[in-house]
Every structure is written in C-alpha cells, then in structure tokens.
PDB file of C-alpha atoms in Angstrom:
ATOM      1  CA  UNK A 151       0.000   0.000   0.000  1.00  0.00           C
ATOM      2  CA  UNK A 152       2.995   2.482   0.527  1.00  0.00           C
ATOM      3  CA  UNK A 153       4.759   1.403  -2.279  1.00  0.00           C
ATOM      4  CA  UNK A 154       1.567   1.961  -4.121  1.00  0.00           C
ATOM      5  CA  UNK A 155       0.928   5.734  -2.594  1.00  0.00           C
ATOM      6  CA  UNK A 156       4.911   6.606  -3.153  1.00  0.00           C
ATOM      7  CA  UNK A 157       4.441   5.466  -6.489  1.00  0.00           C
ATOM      8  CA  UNK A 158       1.358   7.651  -7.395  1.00  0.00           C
ATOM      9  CA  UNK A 159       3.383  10.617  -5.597  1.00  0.00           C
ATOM     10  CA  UNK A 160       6.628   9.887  -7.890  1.00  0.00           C
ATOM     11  CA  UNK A 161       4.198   9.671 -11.010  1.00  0.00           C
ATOM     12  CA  UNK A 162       2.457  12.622 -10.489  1.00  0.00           C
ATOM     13  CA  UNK A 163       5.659  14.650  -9.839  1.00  0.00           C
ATOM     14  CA  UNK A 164       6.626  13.575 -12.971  1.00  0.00           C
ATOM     15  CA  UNK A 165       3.572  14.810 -14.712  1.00  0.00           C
ATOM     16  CA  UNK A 166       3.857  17.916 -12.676  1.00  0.00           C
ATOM     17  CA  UNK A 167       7.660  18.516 -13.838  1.00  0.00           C
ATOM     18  CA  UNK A 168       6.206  18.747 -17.714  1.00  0.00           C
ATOM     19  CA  UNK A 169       3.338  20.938 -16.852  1.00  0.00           C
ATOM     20  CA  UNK A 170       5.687  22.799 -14.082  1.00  0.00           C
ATOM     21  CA  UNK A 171       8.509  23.079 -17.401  1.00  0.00           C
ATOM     22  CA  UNK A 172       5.334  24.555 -19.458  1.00  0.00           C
ATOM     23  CA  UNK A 173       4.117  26.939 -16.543  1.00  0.00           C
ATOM     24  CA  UNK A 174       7.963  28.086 -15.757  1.00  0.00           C
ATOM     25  CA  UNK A 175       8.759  29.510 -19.211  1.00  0.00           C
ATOM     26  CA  UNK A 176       4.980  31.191 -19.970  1.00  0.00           C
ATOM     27  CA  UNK A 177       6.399  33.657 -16.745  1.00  0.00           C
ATOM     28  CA  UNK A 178       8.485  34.631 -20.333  1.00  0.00           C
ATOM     29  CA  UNK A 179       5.326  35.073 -21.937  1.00  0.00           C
ATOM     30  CA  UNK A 180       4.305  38.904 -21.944  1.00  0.00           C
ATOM     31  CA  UNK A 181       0.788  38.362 -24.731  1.00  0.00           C
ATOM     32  CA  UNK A 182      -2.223  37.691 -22.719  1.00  0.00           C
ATOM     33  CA  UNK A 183      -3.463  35.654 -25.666  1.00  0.00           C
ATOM     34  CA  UNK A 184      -0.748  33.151 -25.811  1.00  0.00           C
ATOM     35  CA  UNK A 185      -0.590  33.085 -21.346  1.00  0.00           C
ATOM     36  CA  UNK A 186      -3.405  31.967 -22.099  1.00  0.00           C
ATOM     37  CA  UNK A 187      -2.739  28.873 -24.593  1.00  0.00           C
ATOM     38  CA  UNK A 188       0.270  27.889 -22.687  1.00  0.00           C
ATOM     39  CA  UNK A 189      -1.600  28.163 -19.164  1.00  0.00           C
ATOM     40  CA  UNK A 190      -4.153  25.926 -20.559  1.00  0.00           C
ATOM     41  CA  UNK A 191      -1.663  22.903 -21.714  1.00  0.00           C
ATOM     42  CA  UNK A 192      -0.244  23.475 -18.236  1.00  0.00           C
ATOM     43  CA  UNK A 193      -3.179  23.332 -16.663  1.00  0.00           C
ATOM     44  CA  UNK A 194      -4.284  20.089 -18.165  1.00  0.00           C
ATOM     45  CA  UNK A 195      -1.339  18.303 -17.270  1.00  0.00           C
ATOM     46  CA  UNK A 196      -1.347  19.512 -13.766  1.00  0.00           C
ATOM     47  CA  UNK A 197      -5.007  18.238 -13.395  1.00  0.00           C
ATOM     48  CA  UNK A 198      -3.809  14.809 -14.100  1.00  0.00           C
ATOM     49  CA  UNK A 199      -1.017  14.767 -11.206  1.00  0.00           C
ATOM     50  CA  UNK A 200      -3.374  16.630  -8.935  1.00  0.00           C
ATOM     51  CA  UNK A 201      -6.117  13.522  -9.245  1.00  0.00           C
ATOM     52  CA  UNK A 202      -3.352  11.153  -8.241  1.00  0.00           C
ATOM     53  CA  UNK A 203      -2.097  13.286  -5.534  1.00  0.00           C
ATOM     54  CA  UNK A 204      -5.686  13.561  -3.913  1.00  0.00           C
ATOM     55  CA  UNK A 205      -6.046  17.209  -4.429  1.00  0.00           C
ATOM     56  CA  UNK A 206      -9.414  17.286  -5.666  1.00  0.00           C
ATOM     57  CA  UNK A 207     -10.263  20.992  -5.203  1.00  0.00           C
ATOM     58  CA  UNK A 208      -7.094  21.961  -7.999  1.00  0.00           C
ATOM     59  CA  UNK A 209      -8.020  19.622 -10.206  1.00  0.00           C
ATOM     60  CA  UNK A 210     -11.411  20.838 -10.809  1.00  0.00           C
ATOM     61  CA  UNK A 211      -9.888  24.380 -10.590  1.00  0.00           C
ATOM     62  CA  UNK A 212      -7.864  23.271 -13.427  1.00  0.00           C
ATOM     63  CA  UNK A 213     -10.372  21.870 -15.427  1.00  0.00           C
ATOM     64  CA  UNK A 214     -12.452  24.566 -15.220  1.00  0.00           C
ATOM     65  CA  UNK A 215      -9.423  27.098 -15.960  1.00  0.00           C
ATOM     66  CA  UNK A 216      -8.895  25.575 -19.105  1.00  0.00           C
ATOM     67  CA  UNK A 217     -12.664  26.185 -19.975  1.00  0.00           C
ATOM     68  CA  UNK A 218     -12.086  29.316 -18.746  1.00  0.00           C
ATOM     69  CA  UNK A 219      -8.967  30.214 -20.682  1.00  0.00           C
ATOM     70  CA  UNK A 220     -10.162  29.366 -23.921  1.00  0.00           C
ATOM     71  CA  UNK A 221     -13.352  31.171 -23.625  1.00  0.00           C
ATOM     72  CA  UNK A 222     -11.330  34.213 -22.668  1.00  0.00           C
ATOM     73  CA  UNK A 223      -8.849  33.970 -25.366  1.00  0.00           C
ATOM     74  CA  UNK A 224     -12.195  33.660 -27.772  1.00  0.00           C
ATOM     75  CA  UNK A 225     -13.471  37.236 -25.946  1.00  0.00           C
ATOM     76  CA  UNK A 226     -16.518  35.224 -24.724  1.00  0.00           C
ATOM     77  CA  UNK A 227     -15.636  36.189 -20.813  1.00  0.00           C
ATOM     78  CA  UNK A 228     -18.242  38.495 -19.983  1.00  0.00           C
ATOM     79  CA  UNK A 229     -19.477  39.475 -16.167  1.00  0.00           C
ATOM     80  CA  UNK A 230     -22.436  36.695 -16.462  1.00  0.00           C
ATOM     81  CA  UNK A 231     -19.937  33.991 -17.859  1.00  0.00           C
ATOM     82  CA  UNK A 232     -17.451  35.024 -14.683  1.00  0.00           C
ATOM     83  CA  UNK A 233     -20.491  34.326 -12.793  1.00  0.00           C
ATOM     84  CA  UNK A 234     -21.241  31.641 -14.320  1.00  0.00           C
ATOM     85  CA  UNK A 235     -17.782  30.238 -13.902  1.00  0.00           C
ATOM     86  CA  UNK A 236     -17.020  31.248 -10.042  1.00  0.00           C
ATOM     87  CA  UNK A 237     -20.545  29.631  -9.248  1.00  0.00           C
ATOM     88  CA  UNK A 238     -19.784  26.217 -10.756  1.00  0.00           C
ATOM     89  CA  UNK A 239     -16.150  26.162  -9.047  1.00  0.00           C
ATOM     90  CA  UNK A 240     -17.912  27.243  -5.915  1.00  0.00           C
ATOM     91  CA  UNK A 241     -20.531  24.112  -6.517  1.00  0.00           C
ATOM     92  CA  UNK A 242     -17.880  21.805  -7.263  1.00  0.00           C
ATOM     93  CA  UNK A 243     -15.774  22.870  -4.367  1.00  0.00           C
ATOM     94  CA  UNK A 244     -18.161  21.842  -2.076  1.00  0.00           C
ATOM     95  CA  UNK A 245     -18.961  18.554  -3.730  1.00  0.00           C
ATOM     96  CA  UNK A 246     -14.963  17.940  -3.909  1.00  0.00           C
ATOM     97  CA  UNK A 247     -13.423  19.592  -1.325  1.00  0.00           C
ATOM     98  CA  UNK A 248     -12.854  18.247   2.199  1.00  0.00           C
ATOM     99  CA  UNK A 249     -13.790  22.070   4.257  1.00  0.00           C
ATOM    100  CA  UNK A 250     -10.147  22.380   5.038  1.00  0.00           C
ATOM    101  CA  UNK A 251      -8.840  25.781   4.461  1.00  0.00           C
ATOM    102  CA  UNK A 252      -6.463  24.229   1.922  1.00  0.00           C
ATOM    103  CA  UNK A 253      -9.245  22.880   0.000  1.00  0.00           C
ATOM    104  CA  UNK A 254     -10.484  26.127  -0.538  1.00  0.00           C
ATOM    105  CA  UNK A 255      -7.394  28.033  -1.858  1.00  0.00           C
ATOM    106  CA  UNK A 256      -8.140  27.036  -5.507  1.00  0.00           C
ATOM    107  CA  UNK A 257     -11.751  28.414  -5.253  1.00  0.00           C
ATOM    108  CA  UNK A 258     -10.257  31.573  -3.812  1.00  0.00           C
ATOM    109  CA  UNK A 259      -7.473  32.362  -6.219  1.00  0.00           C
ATOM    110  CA  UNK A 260      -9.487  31.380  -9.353  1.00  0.00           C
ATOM    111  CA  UNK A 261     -11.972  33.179  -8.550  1.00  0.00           C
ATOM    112  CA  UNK A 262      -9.702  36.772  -8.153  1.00  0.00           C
ATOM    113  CA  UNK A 263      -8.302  35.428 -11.618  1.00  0.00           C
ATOM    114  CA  UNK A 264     -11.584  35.498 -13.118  1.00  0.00           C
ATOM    115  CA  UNK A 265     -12.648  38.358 -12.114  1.00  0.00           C
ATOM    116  CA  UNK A 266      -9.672  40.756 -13.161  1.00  0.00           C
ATOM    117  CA  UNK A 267      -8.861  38.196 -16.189  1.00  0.00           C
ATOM    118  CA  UNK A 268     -10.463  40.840 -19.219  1.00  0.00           C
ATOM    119  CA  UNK A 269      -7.851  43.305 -17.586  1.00  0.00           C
ATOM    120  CA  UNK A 270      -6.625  44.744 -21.001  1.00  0.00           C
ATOM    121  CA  UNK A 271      -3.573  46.450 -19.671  1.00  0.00           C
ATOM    122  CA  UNK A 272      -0.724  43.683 -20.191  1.00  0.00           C
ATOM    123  CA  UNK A 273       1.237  44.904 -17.080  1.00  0.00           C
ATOM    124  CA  UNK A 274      -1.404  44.720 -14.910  1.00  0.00           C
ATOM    125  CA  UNK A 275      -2.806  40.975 -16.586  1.00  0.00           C
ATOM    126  CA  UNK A 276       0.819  39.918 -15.945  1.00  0.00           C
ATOM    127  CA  UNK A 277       0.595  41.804 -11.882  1.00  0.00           C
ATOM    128  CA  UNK A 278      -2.444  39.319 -12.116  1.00  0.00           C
ATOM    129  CA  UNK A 279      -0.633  36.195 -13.602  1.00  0.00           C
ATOM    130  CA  UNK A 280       2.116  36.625 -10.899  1.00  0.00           C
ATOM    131  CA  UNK A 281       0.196  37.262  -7.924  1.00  0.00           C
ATOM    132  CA  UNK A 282      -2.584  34.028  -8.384  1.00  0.00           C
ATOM    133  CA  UNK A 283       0.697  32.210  -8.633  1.00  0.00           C
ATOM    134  CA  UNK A 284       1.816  32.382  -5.214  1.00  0.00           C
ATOM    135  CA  UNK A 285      -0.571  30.933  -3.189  1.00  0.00           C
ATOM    136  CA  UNK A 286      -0.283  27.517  -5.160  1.00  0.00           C
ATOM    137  CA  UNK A 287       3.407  27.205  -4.039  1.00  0.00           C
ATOM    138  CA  UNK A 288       1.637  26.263  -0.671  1.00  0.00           C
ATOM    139  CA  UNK A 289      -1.481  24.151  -1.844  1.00  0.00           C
ATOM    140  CA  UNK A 290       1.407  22.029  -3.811  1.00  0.00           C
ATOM    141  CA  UNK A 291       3.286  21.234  -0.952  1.00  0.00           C
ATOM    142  CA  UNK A 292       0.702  20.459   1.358  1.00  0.00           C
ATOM    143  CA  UNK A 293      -0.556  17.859  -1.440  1.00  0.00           C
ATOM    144  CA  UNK A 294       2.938  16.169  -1.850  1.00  0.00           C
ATOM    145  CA  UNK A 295       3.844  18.203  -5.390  1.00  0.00           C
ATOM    146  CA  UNK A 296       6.930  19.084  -5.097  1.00  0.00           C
ATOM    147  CA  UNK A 297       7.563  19.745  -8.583  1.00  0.00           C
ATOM    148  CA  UNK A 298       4.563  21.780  -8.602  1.00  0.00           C
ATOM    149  CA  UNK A 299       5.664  23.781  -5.869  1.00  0.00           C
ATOM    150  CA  UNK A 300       9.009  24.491  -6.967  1.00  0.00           C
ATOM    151  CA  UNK A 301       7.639  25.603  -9.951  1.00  0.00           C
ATOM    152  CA  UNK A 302       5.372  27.962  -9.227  1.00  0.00           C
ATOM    153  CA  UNK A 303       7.788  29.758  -7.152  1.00  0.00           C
ATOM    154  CA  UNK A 304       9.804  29.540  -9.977  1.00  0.00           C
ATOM    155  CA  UNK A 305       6.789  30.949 -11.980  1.00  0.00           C
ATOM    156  CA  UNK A 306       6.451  33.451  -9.574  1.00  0.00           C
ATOM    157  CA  UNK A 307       9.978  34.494 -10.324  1.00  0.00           C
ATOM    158  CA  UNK A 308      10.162  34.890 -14.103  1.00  0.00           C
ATOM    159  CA  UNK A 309       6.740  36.357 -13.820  1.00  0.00           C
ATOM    160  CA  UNK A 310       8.538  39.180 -11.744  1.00  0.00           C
ATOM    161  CA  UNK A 311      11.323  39.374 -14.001  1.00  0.00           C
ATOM    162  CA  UNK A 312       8.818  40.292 -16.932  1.00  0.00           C
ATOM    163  CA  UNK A 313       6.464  42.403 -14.958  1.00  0.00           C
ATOM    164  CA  UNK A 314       9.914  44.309 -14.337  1.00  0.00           C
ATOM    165  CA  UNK A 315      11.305  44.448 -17.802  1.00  0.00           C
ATOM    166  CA  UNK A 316       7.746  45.107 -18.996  1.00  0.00           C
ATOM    167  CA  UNK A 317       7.383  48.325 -16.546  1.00  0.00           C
ATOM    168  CA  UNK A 318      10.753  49.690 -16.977  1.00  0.00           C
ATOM    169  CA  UNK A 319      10.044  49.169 -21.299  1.00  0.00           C
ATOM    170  CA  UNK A 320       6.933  51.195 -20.579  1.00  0.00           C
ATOM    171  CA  UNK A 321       8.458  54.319 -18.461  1.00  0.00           C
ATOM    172  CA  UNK A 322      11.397  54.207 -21.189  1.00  0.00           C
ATOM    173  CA  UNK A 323       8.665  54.405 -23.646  1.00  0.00           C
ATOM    174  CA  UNK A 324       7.188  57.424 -21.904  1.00  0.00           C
ATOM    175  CA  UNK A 325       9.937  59.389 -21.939  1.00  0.00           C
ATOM    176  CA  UNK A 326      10.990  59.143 -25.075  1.00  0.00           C
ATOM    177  CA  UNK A 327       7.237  60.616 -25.890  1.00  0.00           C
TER     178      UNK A 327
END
C-alpha cells in the first residue's frame, strides 16, 4: 500500500515537472493571448497529477481554468460567464473539497483570476498572472507536489522578471514621448 501511494506521488511529480517546465517559461510570456494557450496545456497536465495526488479541489480548478482560458482567449468572458464560472467552481468545491482551508485556496485564487482576467492592460494581466501564482506554491506542498511547488515559485519568479522588464520598457517608452 505504501509502495503503491509513493508510487502515485513519484508519477504525479513527474507529470507535474512537464506541466511545471510549461508553466515556468509562460512567466516569459508577456501576450495575454498566448498566457493563455500555454496556461491551458499546463493546466491540463497539472489536473492529471493533482487527481493522483488527492487534491481534488485543484483539479477541478484546473479543469475549469482551461474552460475558462479558452473562452477568454475567444473574448466570450463576460461578467455573467465570470459568474457563471465562479458559481460552478464554488458548486464543485463543495462537492470535492474536504472544508479544510487548503481545500479552498483554488476556489479563492481562481476566482480573483476570473474576475480581473479581461484586464486589457498587459502589465497589470501579468501583476495578475504573478500574484494568483503564489498561493499555489503552498497548496502544492501540502498535497505532496513538489515539482509543482518548486515551480510555481519559480513561476512566480520569471513572472517578476517580466512584470519588471515590462514596466521599466513602458516608463522608457514614456519618456521618449
């Protein structure tokens, strides 16, 4: 039975290292269009390991973040679809989760994501990107992904990195004007 449970944990760290690989270099990514794409490939991968891991509440986030994603990069995200969207996660959160505080983080972050996620501004969609980030590096760990974890700090990182470039581009910008 251990043997069994250490090997769903090494499997789904493996899974997680792809979709964490995926994740890492869309902190590169400065279109909100193709954070989008990429986010959604991670996304679906990271589902996968978080079913084996137990971690019911981000799989279902992650699911419903592809949906999500690709109805946002269409321009269909509109404030009754957000609704629409934060109600169902909220439904299935209950259904899924276990009323830990942990079970709730993905409900919590998703649900800021959605609503700020038409931000048109690309330094304040990647602010956004980064911030919803950072909370995960906990959920991860407390769920046995270490990969995931690492990763999303490591997100976190590049995400800075481009929010930083991206800001100082933009003043530079300015003043030539």
């Amino acid at each position: 039975m251990m043997q069994q449970a250490l090997g769903f944990i090494i499997a789904a760290n493996i899974i997680d290292f792809i979709a964490s690989m995926i994740q890492t270099g869309s902190g590169f990514v400065t279109q909100r269009r193709k954070i989008l794409l990429w986010q959604s490939v991670q996304l679906g991968l990271q589902s996968i390991s978080m079913i084996l891991l137990g971690a019911f509440t981000g799989a279902v986030s992650n699911v419903l973040s592809v949906a999500r994603n690709i109805l946002c990069y269409y321009d269909k995200v509109n404030r009754p679809v957000k609704a629409i969207l934060i109600a169902v996660q909220f439904l299935l959160t209950l259904i899924v989760g276990d009323g830990s505080v942990i079970s709730w983080v993905p409900f919590i972050v998703c649900t800021i994501y959605i609503i700020f996620m038409t931000e048109t501004d690309p330094i304040r969609f990647k602010l956004l990107v980064t911030l919803t980030f950072i909370p995960w590096i906990f959920y991860y760990l407390i769920y046995k992904s270490y990969t995931g974890s690492f990763f999303a700090a490591a997100t976190t990182v590049t995400n800075i990195i481009s929010l930083t470039r991206m800001i100082r581009e933009k003043r530079e910008k300015a003043q030539v004007h």
